[in-house]
Coordinates of C-alpha atoms in Angstrom, one line a residue:
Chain S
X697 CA 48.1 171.0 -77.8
X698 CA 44.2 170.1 -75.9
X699 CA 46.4 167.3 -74.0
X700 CA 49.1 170.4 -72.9
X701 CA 46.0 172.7 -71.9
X702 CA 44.2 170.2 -69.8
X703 CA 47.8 169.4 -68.2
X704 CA 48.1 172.9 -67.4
X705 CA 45.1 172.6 -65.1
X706 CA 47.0 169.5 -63.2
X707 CA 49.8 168.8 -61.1
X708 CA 52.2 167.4 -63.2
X709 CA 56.0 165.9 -62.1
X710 CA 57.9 164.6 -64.6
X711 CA 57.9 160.8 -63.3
X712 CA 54.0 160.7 -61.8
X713 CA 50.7 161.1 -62.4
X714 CA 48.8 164.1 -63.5
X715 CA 46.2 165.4 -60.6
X716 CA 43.5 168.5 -61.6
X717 CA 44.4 171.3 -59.5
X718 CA 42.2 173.9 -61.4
X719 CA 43.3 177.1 -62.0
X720 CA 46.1 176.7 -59.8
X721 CA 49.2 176.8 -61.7
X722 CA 47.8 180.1 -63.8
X723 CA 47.2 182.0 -60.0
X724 CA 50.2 181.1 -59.1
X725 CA 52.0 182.6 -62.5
X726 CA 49.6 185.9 -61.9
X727 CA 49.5 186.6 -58.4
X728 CA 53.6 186.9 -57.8
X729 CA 53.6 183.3 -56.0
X730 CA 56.5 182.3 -58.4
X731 CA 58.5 185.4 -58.7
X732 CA 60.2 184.0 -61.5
X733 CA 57.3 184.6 -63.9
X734 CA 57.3 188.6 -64.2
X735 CA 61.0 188.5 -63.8
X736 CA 61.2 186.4 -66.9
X737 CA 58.5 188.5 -69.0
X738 CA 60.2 191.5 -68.3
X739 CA 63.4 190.2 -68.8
X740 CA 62.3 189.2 -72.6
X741 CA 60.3 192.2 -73.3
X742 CA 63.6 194.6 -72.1
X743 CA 65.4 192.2 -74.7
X744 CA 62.8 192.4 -77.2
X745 CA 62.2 196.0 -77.1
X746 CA 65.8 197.1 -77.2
X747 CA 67.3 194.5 -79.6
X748 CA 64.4 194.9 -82.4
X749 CA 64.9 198.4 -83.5
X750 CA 68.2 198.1 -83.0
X751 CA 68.2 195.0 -85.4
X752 CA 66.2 196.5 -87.9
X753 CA 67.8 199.7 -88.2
X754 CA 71.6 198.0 -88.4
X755 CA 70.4 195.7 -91.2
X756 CA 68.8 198.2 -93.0
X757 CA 71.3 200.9 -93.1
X758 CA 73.8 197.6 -94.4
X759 CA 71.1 196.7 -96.8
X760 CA 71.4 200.9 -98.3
X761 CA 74.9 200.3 -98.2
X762 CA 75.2 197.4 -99.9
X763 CA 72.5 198.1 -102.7
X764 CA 74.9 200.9 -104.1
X765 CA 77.4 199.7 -106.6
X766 CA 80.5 199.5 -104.7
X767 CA 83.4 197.4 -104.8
X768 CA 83.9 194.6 -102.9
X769 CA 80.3 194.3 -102.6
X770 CA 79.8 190.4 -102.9
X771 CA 82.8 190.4 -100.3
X772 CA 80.8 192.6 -98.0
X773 CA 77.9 190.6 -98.5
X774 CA 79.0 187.0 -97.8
X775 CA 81.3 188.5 -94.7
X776 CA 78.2 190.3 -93.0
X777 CA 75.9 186.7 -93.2
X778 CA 79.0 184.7 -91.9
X779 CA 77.8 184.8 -88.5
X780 CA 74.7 183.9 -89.0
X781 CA 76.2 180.0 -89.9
X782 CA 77.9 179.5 -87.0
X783 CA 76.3 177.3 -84.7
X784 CA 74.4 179.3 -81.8
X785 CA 76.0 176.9 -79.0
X786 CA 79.6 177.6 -80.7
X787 CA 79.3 181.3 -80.9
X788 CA 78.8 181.7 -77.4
X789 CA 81.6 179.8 -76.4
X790 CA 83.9 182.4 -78.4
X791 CA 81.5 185.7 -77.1
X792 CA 81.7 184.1 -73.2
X793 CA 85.7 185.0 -73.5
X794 CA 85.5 187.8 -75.1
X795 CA 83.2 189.0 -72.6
X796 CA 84.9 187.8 -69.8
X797 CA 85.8 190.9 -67.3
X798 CA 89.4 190.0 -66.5
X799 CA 90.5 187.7 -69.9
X800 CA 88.7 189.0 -72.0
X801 CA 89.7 190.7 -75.2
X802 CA 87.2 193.5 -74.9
X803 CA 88.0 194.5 -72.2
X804 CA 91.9 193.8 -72.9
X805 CA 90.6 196.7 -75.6
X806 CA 89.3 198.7 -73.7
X807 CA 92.2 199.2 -71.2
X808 CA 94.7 199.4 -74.1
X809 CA 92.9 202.3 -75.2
X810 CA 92.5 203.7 -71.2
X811 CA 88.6 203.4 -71.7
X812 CA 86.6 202.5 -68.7
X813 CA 85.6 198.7 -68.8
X814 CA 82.4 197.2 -69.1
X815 CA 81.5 193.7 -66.5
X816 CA 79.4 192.5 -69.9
X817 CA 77.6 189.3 -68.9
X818 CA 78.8 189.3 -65.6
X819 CA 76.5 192.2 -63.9
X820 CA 72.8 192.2 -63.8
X821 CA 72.9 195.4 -65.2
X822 CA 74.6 194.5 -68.6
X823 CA 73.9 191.5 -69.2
X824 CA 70.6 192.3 -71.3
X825 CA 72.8 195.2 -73.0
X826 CA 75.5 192.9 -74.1
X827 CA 73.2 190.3 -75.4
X828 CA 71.5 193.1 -77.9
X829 CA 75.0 193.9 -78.8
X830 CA 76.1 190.0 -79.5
X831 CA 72.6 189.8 -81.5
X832 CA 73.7 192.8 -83.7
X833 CA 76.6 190.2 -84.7
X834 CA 73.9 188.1 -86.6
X835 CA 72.5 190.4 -88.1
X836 CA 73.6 189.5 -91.8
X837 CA 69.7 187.1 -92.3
X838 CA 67.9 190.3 -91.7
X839 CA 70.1 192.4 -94.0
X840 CA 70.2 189.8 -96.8
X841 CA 66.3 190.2 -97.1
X842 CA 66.2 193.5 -96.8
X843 CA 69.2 194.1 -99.7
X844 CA 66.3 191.4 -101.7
X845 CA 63.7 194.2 -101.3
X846 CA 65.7 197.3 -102.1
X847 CA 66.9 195.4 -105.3
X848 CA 63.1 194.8 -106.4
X849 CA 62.2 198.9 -106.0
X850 CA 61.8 199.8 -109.9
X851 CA 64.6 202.3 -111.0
X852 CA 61.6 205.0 -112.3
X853 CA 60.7 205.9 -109.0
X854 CA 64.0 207.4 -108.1
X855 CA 64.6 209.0 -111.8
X856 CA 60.8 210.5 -111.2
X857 CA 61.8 212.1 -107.9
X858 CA 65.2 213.4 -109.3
X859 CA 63.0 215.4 -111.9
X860 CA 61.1 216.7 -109.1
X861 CA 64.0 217.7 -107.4
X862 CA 64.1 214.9 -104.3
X863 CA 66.8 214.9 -102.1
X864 CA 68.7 211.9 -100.6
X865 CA 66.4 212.1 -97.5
X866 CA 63.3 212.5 -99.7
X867 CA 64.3 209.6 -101.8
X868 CA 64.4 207.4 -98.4
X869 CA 61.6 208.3 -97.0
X870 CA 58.9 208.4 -100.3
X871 CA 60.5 205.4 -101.8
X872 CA 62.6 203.4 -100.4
X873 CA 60.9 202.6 -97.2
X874 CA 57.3 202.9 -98.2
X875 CA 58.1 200.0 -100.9
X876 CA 60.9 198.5 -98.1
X877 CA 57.4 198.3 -95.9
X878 CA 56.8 194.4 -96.8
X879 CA 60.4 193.4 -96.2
X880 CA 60.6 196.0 -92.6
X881 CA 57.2 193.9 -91.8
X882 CA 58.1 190.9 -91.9
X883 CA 62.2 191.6 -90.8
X884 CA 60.0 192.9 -87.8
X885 CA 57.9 189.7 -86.7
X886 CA 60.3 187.4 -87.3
X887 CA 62.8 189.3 -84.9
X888 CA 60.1 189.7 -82.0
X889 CA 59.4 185.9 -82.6
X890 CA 63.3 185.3 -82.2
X891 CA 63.8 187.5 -79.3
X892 CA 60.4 185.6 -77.4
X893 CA 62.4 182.3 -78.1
X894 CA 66.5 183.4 -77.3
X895 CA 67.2 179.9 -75.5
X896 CA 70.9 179.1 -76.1
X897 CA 72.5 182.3 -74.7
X898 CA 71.0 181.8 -71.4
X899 CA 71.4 178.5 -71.2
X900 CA 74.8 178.1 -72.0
X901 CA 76.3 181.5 -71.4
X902 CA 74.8 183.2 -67.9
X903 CA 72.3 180.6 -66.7
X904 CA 70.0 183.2 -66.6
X905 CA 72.1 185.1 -64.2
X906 CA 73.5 187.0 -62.8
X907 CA 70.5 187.0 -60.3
X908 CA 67.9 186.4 -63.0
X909 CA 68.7 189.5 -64.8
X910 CA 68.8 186.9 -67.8
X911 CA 66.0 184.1 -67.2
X912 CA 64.9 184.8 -70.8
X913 CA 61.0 183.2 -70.9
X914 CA 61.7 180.2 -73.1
X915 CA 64.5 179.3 -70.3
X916 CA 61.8 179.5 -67.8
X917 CA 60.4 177.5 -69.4
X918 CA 62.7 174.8 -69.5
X919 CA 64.2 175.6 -66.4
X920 CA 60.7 174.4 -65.0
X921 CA 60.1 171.4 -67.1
X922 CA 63.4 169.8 -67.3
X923 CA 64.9 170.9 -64.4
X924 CA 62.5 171.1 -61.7
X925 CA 60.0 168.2 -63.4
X926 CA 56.9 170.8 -63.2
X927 CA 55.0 169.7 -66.2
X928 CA 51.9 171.1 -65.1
X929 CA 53.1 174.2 -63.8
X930 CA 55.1 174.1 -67.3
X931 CA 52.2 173.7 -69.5
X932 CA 50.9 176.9 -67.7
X933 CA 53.7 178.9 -68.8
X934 CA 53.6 177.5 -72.7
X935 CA 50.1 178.5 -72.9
X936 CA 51.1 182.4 -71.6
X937 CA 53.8 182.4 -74.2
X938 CA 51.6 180.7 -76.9
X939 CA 48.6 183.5 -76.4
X940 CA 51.2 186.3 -76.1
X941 CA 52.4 185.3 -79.3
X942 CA 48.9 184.9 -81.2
X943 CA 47.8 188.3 -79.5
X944 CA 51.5 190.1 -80.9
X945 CA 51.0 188.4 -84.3
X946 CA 47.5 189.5 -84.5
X947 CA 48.2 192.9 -83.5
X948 CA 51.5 193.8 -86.1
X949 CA 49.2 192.2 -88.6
X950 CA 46.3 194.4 -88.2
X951 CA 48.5 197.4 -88.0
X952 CA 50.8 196.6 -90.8
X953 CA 47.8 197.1 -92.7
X954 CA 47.7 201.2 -92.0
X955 CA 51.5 201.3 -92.9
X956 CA 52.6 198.7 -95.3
X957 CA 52.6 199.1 -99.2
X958 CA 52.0 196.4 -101.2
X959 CA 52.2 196.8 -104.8
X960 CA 49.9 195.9 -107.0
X961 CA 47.6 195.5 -104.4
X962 CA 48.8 191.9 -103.6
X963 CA 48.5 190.7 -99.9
Chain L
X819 CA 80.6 212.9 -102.5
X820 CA 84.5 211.8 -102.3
X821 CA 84.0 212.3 -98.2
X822 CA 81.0 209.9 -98.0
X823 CA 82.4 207.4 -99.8
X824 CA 85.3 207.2 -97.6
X825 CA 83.1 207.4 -94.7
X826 CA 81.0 204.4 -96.0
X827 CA 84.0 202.2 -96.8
X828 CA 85.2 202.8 -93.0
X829 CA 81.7 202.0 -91.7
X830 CA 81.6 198.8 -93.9
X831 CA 85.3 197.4 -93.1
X832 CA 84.5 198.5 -89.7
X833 CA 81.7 196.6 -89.3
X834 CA 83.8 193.8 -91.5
X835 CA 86.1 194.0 -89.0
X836 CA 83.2 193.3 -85.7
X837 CA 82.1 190.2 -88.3
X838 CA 85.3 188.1 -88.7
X839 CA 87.2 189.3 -85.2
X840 CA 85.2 186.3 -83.7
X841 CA 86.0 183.7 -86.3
X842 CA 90.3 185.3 -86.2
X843 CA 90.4 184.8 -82.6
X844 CA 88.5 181.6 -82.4
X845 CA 91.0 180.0 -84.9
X846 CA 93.9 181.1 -83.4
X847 CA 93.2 180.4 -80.0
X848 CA 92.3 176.9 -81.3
X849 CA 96.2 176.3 -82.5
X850 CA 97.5 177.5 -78.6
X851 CA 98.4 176.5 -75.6
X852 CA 97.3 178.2 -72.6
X853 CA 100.2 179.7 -71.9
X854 CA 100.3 181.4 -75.5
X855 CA 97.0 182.1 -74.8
X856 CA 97.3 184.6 -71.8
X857 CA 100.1 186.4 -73.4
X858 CA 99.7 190.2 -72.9
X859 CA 99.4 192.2 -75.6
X860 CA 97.4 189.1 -77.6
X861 CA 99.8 187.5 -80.5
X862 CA 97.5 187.0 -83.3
X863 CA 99.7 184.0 -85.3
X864 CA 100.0 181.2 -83.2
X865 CA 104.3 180.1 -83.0
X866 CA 104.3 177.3 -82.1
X867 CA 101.1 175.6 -84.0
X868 CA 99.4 173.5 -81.3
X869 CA 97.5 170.7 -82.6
X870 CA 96.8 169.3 -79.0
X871 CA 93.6 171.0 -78.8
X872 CA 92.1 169.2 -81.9
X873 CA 93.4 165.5 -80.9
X874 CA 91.9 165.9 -77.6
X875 CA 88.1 166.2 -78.0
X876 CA 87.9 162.9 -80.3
X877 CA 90.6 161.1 -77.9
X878 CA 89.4 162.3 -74.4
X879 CA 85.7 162.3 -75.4
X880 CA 83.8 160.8 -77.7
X881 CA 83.6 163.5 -80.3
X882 CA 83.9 161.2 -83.4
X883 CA 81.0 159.4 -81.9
X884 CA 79.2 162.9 -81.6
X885 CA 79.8 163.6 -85.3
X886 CA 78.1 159.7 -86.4
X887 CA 74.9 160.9 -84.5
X888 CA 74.9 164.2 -85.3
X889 CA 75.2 162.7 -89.1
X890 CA 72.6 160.2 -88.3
X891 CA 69.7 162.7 -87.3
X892 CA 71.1 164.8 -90.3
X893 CA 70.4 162.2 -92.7
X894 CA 66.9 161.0 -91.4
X895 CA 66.3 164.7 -91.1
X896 CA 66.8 165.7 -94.6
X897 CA 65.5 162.6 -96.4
X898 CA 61.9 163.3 -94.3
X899 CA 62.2 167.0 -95.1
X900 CA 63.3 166.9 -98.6
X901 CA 60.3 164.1 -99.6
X902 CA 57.5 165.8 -97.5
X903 CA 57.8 169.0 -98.2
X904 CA 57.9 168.5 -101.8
X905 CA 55.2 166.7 -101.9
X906 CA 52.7 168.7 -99.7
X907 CA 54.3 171.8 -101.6
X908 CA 53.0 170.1 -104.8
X909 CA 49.6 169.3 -103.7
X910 CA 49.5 172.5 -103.1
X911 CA 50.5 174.6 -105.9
X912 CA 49.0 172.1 -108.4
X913 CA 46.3 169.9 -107.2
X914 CA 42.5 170.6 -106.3
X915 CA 40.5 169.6 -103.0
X916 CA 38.8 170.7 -101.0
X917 CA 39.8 173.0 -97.9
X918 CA 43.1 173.2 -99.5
X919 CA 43.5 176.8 -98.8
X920 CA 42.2 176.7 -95.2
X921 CA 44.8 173.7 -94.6
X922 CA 47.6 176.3 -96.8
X923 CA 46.3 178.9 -94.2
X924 CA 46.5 176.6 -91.1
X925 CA 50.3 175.7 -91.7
X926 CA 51.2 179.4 -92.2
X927 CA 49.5 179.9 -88.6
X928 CA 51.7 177.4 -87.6
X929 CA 55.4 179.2 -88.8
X930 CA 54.5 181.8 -86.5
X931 CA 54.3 179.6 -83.3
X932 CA 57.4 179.3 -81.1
X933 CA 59.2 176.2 -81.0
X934 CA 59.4 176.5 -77.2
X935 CA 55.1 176.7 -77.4
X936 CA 55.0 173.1 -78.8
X937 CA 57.6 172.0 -76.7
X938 CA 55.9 170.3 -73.7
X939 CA 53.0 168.8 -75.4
X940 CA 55.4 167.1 -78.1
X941 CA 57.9 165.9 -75.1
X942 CA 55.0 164.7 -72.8
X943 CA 53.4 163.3 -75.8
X944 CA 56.8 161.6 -76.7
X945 CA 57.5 160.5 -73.3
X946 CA 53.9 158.5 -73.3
X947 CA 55.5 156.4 -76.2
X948 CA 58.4 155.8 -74.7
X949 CA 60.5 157.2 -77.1
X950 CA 62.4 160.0 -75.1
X951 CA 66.2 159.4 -75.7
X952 CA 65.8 157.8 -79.0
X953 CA 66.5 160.0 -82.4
X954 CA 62.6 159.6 -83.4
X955 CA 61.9 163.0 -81.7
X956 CA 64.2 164.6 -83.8
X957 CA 64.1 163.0 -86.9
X958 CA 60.3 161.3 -87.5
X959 CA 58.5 165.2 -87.3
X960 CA 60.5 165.7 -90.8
X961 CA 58.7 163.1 -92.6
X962 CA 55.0 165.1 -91.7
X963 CA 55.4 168.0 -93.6
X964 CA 58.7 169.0 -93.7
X965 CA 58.1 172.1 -92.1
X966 CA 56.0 175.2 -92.6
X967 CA 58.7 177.5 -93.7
X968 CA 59.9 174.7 -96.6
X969 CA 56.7 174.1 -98.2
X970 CA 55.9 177.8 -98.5
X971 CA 58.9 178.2 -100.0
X972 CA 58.5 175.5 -102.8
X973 CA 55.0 176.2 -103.2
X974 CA 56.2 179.7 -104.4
X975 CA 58.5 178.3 -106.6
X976 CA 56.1 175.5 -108.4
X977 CA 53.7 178.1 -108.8
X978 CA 56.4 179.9 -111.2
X979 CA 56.4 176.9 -113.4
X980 CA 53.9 177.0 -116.5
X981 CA 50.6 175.2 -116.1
X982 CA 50.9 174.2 -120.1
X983 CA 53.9 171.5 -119.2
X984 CA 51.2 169.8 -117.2
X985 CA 48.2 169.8 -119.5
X986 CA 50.9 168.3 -121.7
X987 CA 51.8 165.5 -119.3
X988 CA 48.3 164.7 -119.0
X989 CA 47.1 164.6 -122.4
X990 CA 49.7 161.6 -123.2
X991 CA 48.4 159.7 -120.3
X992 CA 50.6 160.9 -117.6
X993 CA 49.2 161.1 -113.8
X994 CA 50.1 164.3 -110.7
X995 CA 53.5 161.7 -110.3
X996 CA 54.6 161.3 -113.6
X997 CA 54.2 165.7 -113.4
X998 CA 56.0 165.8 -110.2
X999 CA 58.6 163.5 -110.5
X1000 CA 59.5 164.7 -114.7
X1001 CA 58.4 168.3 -114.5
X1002 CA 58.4 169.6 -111.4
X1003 CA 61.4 168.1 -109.6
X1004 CA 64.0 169.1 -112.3
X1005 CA 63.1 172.3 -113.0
X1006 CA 63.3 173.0 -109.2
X1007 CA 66.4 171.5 -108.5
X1008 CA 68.1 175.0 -107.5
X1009 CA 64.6 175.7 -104.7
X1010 CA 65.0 172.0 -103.4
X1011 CA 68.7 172.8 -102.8
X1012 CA 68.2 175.8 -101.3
X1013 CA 65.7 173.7 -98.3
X1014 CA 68.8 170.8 -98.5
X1015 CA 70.9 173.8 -97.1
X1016 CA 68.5 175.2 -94.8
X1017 CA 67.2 171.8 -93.2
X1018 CA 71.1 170.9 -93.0
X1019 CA 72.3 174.2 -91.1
X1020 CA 68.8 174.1 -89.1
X1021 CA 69.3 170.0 -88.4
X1022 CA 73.0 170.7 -87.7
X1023 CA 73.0 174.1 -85.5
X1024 CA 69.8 172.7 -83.3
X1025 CA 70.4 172.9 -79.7
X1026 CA 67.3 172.4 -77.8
X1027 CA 65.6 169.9 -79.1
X1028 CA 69.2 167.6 -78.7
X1029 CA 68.9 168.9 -75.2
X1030 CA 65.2 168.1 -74.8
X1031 CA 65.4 164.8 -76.0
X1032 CA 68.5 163.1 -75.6
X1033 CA 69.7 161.9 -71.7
X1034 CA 72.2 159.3 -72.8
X1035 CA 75.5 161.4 -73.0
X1036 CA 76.6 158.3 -75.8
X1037 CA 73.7 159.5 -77.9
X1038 CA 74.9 163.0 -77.9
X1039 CA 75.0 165.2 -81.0
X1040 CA 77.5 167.8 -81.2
X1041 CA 76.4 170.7 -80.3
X1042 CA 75.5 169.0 -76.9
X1043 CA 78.7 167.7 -76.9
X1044 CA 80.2 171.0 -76.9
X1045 CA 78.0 172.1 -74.4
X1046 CA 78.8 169.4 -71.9
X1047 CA 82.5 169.7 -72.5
X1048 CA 82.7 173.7 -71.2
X1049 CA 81.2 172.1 -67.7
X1050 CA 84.2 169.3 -68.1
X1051 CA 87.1 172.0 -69.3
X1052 CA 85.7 175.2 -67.8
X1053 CA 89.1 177.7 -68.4
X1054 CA 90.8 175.8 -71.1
X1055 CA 90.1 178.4 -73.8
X1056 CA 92.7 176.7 -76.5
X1057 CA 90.5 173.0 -75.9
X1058 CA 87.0 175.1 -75.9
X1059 CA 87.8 176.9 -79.2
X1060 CA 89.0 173.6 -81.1
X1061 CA 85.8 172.1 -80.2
X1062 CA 83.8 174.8 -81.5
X1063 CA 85.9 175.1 -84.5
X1064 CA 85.4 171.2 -85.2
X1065 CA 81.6 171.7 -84.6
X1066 CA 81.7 175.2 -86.8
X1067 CA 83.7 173.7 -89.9
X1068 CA 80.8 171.5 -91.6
X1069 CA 78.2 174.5 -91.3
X1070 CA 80.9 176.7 -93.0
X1071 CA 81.6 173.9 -95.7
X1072 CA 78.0 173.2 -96.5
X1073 CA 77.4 177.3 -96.6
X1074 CA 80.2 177.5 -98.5
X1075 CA 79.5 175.2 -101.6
X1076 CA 76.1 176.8 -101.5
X1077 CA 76.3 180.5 -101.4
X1078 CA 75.3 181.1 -104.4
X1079 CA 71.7 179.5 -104.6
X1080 CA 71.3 180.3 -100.3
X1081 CA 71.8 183.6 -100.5
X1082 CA 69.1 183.6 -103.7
X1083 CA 66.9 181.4 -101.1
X1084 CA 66.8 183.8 -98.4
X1085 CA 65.9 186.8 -100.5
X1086 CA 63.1 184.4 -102.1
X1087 CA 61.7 184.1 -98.9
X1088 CA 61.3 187.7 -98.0
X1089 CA 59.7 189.1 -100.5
X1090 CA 56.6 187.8 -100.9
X1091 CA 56.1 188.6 -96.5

């Protein structure tokens, strides 16, 4: 880590020597001399921001689902995480078709049923869109820990608000997701951390096209090591992404503290 | 409440439905020729079977050699993660020195770091001992730890175990390994599967460290493989879709033998946040 910070200060190519350059490579991130930089933050943070809530909300509406005694419930259960298995790098090859504009089957869908059609990873402006949409697809992890949660909330609770005369709603919002909270918390970071890092989509599906609307950071990242053979200028960017994390982290943990429950006082 | 129920059992074989459509259409594609393929509206049972696809990637390309690295970096993986991370986890749930829980503390810090932020400093540092495009990258980190994530999770689970079975050990002349290897070990045999499964789906599904790491397109794991073989057989859906199936099956296998104790692993994880 002290060896990448001082090599963040240097020019670095892959096959020579490092030289100190100062604060060269961080100015250059900062003041818009490599555009790619604030294209690829805001690309992540659109991705980040939309596929989160999103995320959350899908897996935990599964989760309520899936806590009531229904049949087939196992079934459910095991089909929902099923995605999740599949390699990352073999998933794409099957979403890349389905996406495809002309031989596709979405879209195939989608004229069968005399819908307008969508250009999905093919047009800057749904490419972001489409990836929240294939993330939804894995959504099963999240759910699995959240259906672990609702199973732990102690019956009493619900039989205490029935006597008071709690509705459904009421029963959501004063039990279940006050003593969810733990579960939502850390569903939460360990989405944001997963949207910072999304690698393999880009890579293998749009190459951070079309025209950057897809140069996710952590391919940036890459894209700038291994690529171009920028160590230096590399290092730069892994520090950003390696502050921006400890600053996120820190700041969902100090907050969780106003809204998460912990019972029993245990932290 | 008749109504909602019906509603809820659409939304759930809906939302089955999204799940295995993926997984239908990957299979059958991966029995068809192209021309089977393209047909309009989509046939859904391949007639003819096509087997081509499947005979192709090991024949054409060197997917069989794909699968004995792949295996290789499994096995060196799992052996380093499954003794490390035991270990550490034991030291500490049950052993007492000092700045253990700052050193607990420190590897938590460290679940929350991006892979991609240790990336370049491991590669350069990597590269100074010669050792890119070798498997030591991939598989020598295991044997240090074992991983954040893995020694939390035993650490909970020793803790669970009562204290008495030690003090028992110990009073007929026992030391920490005769506790760790008699006690401990067996009576967490369902945990240390659970981070067997884990380490093998993790090991198995990586991408980018493969990509970082390995140049030699003989040293290839799979999922590289894979990758390199859409630039080779860009339109040939049929080819593409047996290839992902071959590097999807053991995944599937591994998950399915075991559900039961995964699915108990993930939930163990979340709970405690």
């Amino acid at each position: 880590m002290a060896a990448s910070l001082y090599y963040s200060f240097t020019d670095y190519q892959i096959a020579g020597d490092p030289t100190f350059v100062g604060g060269r490579n961080y100015a250059n991130l900062f003041n818009g001399v490599d555009p790619f930089f604030y294209k690829s933050i805001f690309v992540t943070l659109y991705y980040v921001i939309l596929s989160v809530p999103l995320q959350m909300i899908t897996a935990f509406i599964l989760a309520l689902i899936l806590n009531r005694k229904i049949k087939g419930r196992a079934f459910f259960r095991v089909v929902f995480y099923l995605p999740t298995i599949m390699p990352v790098i073999a998933s794409s090859m099957v979403w890349i078709w389905m996406f495809d504009p002309d031989l596709g089957l979405l879209n195939e869908a989608l004229r069968t049923l005399h819908l307008p059609t969508s250009n999905w990873i093919y047009s800057s402006s749904s490419v972001i869109p489409t990836l929240v949409f294939m993330s939804l697809w894995t959504v099963g992890g999240t759910m699995i820990i959240f259906l672990a949660a609702l199973n732990d909330i102690p019956k009493q609770y619900y039989e205490a608000i029935e006597i008071d005369g709690g509705g459904r709603l009421q029963r959501l919002w004063h039990i279940t997701i006050p003593l969810a909270s733990p579960s939502i918390f850390f569903n939460t970071i360990m989405s944001v951390i997963g949207g910072l890092q999304v690698f393999v989509q880009p890579y293998a599906m749009t190459a951070g096209g079309p025209n950057d609307a897809s140069l996710f950071y952590v391919f940036y990242l890459y894209r700038e090591a291994f690529t171009f053979g920028n160590m230096g200028n590399a290092s730069a960017i892994a520090w950003v992404l390696f502050i921006v994390t400890m600053i996120l982290t820190y700041v969902i943990f100090k907050t969780s503290q106003k809204w998460v429950y912990y019972e029993g006082g245990e932290a | 409440m008749r109504l909602t129920d019906v509603v809820v059992y659409l939304f759930l074989l809906l939302g089955a439905a999204t799940c295995l459509l993926p997984f239908v259409w990957l299979i059958r594609s991966s029995f068809m020729s192209l021309s089977q393929i393209f047909v309009i509206p989509p046939e859904w049972i391949p007639s003819p079977f096509v087997w081509d696809n499947y005979i192709l990637p090991f024949k054409e390309l060197s997917f069989g050699r794909y699968f004995l690295n792949t295996s290789w970096v499994l096995v060196g993986t799992m052996v380093g993660v499954l003794t490390s991370s035991t270990i550490a986890a034991y030291s500490f749930a049950r052993m007492r020195w000092i700045g253990r829980d700052k050193m607990f503390g420190l590897i938590m810090t460290s679940m929350m770091l991006p892979f991609a932020v240790t990336l370049i400093p491991t590669f350069i540092a990597w590269q100074s001992l010669g050792l890119v495009n070798t498997y030591v990258p991939l598989v020598l980190p295991a044997f240090f730890g074992g991983g954040a994530f893995n020694i939390f999770l035993l650490r909970q689970f020793f803790k669970t175990i009562p204290k008495e079975l030690d003090e028992a050990v110990f009073v007929d002349g026992g030391s920490h390994f005769t506790i760790f290897a008699k006690v401990i070990l067996p009576l967490s045999r369902s945990a240390v599967l659970v981070i067997g499964i884990f380490t093998f789906l993790g090991t198995w599904n990586d991408f980018l460290g493969p990509l970082v790491y390995l140049n030699d397109e003989l040293k290839f794991t799979l999922a590289l493989g894979l990758s390199q073989f859409r630039g080779m057989y860009n339109a040939e859906w049929g080819l593409l879709m047996a290839a992902s199936v071959i590097v999807t099956i053991p995944a599937i296998l591994v998950f399915a033998i075991g559900q039961k104790y995964f699915m108990e692993g993930i939930a163990l994880t979340g709970i405690k946040g």
